[in-house]
PDB file of C-alpha atoms and ligand atoms in Angstrom:
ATOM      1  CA  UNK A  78     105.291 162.551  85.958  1.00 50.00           C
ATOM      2  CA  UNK A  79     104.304 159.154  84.352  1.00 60.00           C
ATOM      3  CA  UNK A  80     103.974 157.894  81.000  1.00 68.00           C
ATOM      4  CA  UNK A  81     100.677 158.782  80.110  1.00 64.00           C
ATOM      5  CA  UNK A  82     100.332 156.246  77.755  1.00 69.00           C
ATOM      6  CA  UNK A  83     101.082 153.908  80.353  1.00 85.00           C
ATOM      7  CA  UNK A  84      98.743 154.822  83.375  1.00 89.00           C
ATOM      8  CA  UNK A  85     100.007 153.906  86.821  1.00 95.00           C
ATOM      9  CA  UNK A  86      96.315 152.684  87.629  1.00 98.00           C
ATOM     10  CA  UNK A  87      97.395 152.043  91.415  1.00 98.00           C
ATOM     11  CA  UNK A  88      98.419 155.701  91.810  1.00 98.00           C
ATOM     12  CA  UNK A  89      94.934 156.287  90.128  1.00 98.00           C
ATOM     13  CA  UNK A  90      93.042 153.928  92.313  1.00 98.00           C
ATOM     14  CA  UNK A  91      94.894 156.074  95.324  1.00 98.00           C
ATOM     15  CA  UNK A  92      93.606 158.760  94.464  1.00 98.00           C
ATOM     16  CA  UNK A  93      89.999 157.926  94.032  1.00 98.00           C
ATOM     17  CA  UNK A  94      90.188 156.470  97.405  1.00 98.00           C
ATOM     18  CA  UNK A  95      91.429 159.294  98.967  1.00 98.00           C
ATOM     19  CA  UNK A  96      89.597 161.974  97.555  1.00 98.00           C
ATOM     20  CA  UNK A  97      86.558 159.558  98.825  1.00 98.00           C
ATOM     21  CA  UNK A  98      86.527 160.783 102.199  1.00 98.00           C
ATOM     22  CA  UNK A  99      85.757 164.660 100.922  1.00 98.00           C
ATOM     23  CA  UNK A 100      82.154 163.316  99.201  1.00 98.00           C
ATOM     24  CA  UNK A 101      79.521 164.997 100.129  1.00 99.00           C
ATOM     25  CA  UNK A 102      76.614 162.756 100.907  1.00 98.00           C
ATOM     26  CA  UNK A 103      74.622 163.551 103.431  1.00 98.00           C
ATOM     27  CA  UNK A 104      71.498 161.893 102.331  1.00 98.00           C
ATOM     28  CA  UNK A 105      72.637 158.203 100.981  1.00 98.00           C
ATOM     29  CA  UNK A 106      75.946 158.146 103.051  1.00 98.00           C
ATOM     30  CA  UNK A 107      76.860 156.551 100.327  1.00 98.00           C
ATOM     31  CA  UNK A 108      80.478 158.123  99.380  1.00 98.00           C
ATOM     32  CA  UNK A 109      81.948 157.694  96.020  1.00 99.00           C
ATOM     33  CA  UNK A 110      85.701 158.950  94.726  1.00 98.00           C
ATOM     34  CA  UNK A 111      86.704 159.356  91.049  1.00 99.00           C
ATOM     35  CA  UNK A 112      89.804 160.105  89.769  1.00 98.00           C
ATOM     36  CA  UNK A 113      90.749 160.668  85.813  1.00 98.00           C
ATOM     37  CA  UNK A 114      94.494 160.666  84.167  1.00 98.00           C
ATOM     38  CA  UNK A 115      94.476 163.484  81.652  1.00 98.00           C
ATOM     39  CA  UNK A 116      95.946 163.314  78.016  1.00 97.00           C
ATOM     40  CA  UNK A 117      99.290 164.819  80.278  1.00 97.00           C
ATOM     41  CA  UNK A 118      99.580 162.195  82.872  1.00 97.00           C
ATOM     42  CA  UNK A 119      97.673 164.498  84.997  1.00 98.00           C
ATOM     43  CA  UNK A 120      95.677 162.768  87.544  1.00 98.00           C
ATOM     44  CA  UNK A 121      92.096 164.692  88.829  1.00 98.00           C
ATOM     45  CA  UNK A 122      89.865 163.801  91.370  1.00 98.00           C
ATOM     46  CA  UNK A 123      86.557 164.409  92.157  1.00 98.00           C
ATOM     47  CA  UNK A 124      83.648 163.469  94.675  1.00 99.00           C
ATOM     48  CA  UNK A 125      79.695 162.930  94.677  1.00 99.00           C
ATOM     49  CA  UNK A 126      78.019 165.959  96.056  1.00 99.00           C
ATOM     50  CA  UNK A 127      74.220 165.678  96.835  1.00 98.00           C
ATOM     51  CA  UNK A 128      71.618 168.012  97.383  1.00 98.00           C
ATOM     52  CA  UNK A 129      68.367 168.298  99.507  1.00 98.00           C
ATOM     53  CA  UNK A 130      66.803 168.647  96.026  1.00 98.00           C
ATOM     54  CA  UNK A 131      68.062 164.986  95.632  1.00 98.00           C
ATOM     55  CA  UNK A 132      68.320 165.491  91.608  1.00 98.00           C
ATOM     56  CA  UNK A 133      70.956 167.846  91.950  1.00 98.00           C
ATOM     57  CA  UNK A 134      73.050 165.756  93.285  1.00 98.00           C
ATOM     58  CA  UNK A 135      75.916 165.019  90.884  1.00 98.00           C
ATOM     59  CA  UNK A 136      77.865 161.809  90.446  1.00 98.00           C
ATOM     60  CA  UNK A 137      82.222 161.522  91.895  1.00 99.00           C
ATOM     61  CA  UNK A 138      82.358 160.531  88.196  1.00 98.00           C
ATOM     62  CA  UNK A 139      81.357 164.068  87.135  1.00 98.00           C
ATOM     63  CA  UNK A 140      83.108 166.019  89.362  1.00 99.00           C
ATOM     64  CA  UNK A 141      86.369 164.566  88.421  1.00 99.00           C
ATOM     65  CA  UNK A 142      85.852 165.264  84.581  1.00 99.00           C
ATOM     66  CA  UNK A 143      85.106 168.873  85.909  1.00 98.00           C
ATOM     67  CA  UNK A 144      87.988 169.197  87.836  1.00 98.00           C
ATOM     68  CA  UNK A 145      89.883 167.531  84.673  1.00 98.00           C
ATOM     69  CA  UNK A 146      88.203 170.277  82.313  1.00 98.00           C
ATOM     70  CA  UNK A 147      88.734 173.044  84.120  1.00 98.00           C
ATOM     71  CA  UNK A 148      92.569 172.446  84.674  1.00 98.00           C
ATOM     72  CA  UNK A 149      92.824 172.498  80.846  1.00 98.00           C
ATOM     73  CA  UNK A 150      92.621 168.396  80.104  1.00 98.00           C
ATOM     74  CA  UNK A 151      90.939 166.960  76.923  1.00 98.00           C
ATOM     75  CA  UNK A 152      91.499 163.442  77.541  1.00 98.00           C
ATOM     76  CA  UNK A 153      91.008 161.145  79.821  1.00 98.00           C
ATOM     77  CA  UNK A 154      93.577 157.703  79.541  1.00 98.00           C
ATOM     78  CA  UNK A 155      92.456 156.268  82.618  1.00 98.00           C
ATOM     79  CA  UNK A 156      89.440 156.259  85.330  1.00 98.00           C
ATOM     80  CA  UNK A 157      89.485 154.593  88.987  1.00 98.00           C
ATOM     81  CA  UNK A 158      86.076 154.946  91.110  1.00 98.00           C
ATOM     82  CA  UNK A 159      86.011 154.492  94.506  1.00 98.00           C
ATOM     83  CA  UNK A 160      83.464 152.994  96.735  1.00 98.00           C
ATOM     84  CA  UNK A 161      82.752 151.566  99.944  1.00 98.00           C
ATOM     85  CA  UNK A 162      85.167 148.467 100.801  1.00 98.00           C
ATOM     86  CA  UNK A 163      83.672 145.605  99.609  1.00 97.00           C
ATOM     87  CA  UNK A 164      81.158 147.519  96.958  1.00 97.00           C
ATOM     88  CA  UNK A 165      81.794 146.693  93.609  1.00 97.00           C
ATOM     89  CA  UNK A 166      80.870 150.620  92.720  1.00 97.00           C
ATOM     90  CA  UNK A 167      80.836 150.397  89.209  1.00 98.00           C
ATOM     91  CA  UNK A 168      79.588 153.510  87.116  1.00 98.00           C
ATOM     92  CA  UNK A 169      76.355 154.173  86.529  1.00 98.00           C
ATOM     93  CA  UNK A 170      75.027 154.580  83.161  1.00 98.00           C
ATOM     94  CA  UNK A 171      75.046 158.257  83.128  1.00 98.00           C
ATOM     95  CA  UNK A 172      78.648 158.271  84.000  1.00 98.00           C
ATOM     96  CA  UNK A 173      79.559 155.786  81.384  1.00 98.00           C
ATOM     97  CA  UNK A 174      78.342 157.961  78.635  1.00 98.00           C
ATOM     98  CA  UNK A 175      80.237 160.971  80.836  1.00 98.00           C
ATOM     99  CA  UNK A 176      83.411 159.281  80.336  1.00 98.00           C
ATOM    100  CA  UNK A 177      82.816 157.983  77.381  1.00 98.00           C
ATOM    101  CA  UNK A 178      83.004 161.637  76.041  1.00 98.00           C
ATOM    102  CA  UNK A 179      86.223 161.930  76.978  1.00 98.00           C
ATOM    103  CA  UNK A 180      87.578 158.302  76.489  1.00 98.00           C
ATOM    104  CA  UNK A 181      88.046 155.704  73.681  1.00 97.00           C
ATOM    105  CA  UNK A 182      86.811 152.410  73.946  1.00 98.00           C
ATOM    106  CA  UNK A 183      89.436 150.964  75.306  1.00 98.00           C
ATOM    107  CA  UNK A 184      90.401 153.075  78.070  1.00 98.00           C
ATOM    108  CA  UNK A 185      90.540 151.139  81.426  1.00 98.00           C
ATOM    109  CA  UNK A 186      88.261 151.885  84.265  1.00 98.00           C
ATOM    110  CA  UNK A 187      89.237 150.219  87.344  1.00 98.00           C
ATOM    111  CA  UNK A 188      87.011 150.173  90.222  1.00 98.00           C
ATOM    112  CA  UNK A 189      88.595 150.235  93.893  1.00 98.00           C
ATOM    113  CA  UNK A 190      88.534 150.418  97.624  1.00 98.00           C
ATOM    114  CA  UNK A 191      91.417 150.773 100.038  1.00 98.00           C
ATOM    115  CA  UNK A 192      92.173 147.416  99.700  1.00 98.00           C
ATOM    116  CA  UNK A 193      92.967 148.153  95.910  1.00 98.00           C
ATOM    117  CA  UNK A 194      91.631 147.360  92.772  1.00 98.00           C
ATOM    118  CA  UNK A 195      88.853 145.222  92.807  1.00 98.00           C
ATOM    119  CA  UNK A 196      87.659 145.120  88.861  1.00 98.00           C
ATOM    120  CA  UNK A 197      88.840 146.311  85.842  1.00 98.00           C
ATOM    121  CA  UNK A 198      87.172 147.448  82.682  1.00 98.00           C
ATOM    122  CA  UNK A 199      86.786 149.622  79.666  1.00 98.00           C
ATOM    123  CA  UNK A 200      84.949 151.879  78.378  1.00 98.00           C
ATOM    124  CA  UNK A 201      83.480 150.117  75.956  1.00 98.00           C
ATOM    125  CA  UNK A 202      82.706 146.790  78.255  1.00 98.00           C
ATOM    126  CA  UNK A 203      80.762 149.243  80.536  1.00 98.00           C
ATOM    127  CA  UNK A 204      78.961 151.239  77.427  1.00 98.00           C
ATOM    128  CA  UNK A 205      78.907 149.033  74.114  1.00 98.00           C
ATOM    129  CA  UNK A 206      76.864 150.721  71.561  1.00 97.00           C
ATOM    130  CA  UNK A 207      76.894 154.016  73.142  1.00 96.00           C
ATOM    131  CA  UNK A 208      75.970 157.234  71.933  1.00 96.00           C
ATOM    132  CA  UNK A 209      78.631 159.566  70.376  1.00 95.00           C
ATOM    133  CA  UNK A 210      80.034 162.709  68.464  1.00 93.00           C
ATOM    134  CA  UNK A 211      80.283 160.368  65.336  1.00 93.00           C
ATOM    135  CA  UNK A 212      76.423 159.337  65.259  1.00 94.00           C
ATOM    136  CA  UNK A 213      76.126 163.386  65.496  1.00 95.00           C
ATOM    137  CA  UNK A 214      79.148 163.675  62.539  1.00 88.00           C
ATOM    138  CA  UNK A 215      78.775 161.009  60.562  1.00 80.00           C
TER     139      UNK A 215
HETATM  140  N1  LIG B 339      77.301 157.737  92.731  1.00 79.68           N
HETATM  141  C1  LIG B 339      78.445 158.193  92.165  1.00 79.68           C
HETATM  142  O1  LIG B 339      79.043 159.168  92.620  1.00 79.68           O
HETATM  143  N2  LIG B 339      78.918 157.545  91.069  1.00 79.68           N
HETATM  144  C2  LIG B 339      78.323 156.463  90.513  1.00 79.68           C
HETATM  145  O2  LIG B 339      78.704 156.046  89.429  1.00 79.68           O
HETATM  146  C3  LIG B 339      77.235 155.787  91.220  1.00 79.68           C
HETATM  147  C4  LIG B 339      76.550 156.610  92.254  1.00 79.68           C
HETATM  148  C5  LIG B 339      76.757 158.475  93.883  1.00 79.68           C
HETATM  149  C6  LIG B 339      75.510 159.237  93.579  1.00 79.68           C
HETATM  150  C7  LIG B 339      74.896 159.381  94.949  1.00 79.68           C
HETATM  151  O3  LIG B 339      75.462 160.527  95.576  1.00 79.68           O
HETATM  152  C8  LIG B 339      75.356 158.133  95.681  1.00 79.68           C
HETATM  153  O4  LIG B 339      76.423 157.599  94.925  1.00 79.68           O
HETATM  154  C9  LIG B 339      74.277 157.082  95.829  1.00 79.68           C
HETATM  155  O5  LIG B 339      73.692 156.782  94.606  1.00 79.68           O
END
């Protein structure tokens, strides 16, 4: 296993890509692959999965933090999203405060396709301002 406090974000970027081609999207055809490093080194993936009743539809974002969660992870060091080549598939705003839960500010978040990464981030560059456990703690 890596250094998790030095994420291999091309292993990362792998692994949104391939996890990519188990979305389930049906309706947009628009597949999307996530994949978190845990506070471990642990790397989960995840896929969108849509629904008929379109709103249920839940975000690749999402189901990698629930795949993270449920294997016992806390943290996440590291995200990679995966669209279509040539789609800069950045998150959209209801994943940004999703991994923002989970993530510091500076925590990368590297958007990819099978040619790579294509744009890097942070948490904070995607969600400045955001909404958190300290406005709730203060
Ligand atoms: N989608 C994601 O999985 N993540 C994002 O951050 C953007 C959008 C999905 C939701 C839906 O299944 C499809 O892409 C089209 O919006």
């Amino acid at each position: 296993m890596s250094d998790p406090l030095i994420p291999d974000l091309e292993a990362l970027a792998a692994a949104a890509v391939a996890v990519r081609a188990n979305a389930y999207a049906p309706y947009s055809l628009f597949q999307v692959g996530a994949a978190v490093m845990d506070e471990t080194g642990r790397i989960h993936a995840g896929a969108n999965v849509e629904n008929a009743a379109y709103p249920q539809g839940q975000c690749a974002e999402a189901s990698a933090i629930g795949v993270m969660i449920a294997a016992g992870g806390r943290r996440v060091l590291a995200a990679a999203v995966a669209g279509p080549d040539g789609v800069d598939c950045t998150p959209c705003g209801g994943c940004r405060q999703r991994l923002a839960e989970f993530a510091g500010p500076s925590v990368p978040v590297v958007i990819c396709d099978t040619t790579g990464i294509t744009a890097r981030h942070t948490v904070a560059s995607l969600l400045p301002h955001g909404f958190g456990a300290a406005q709730l703690d203060p």
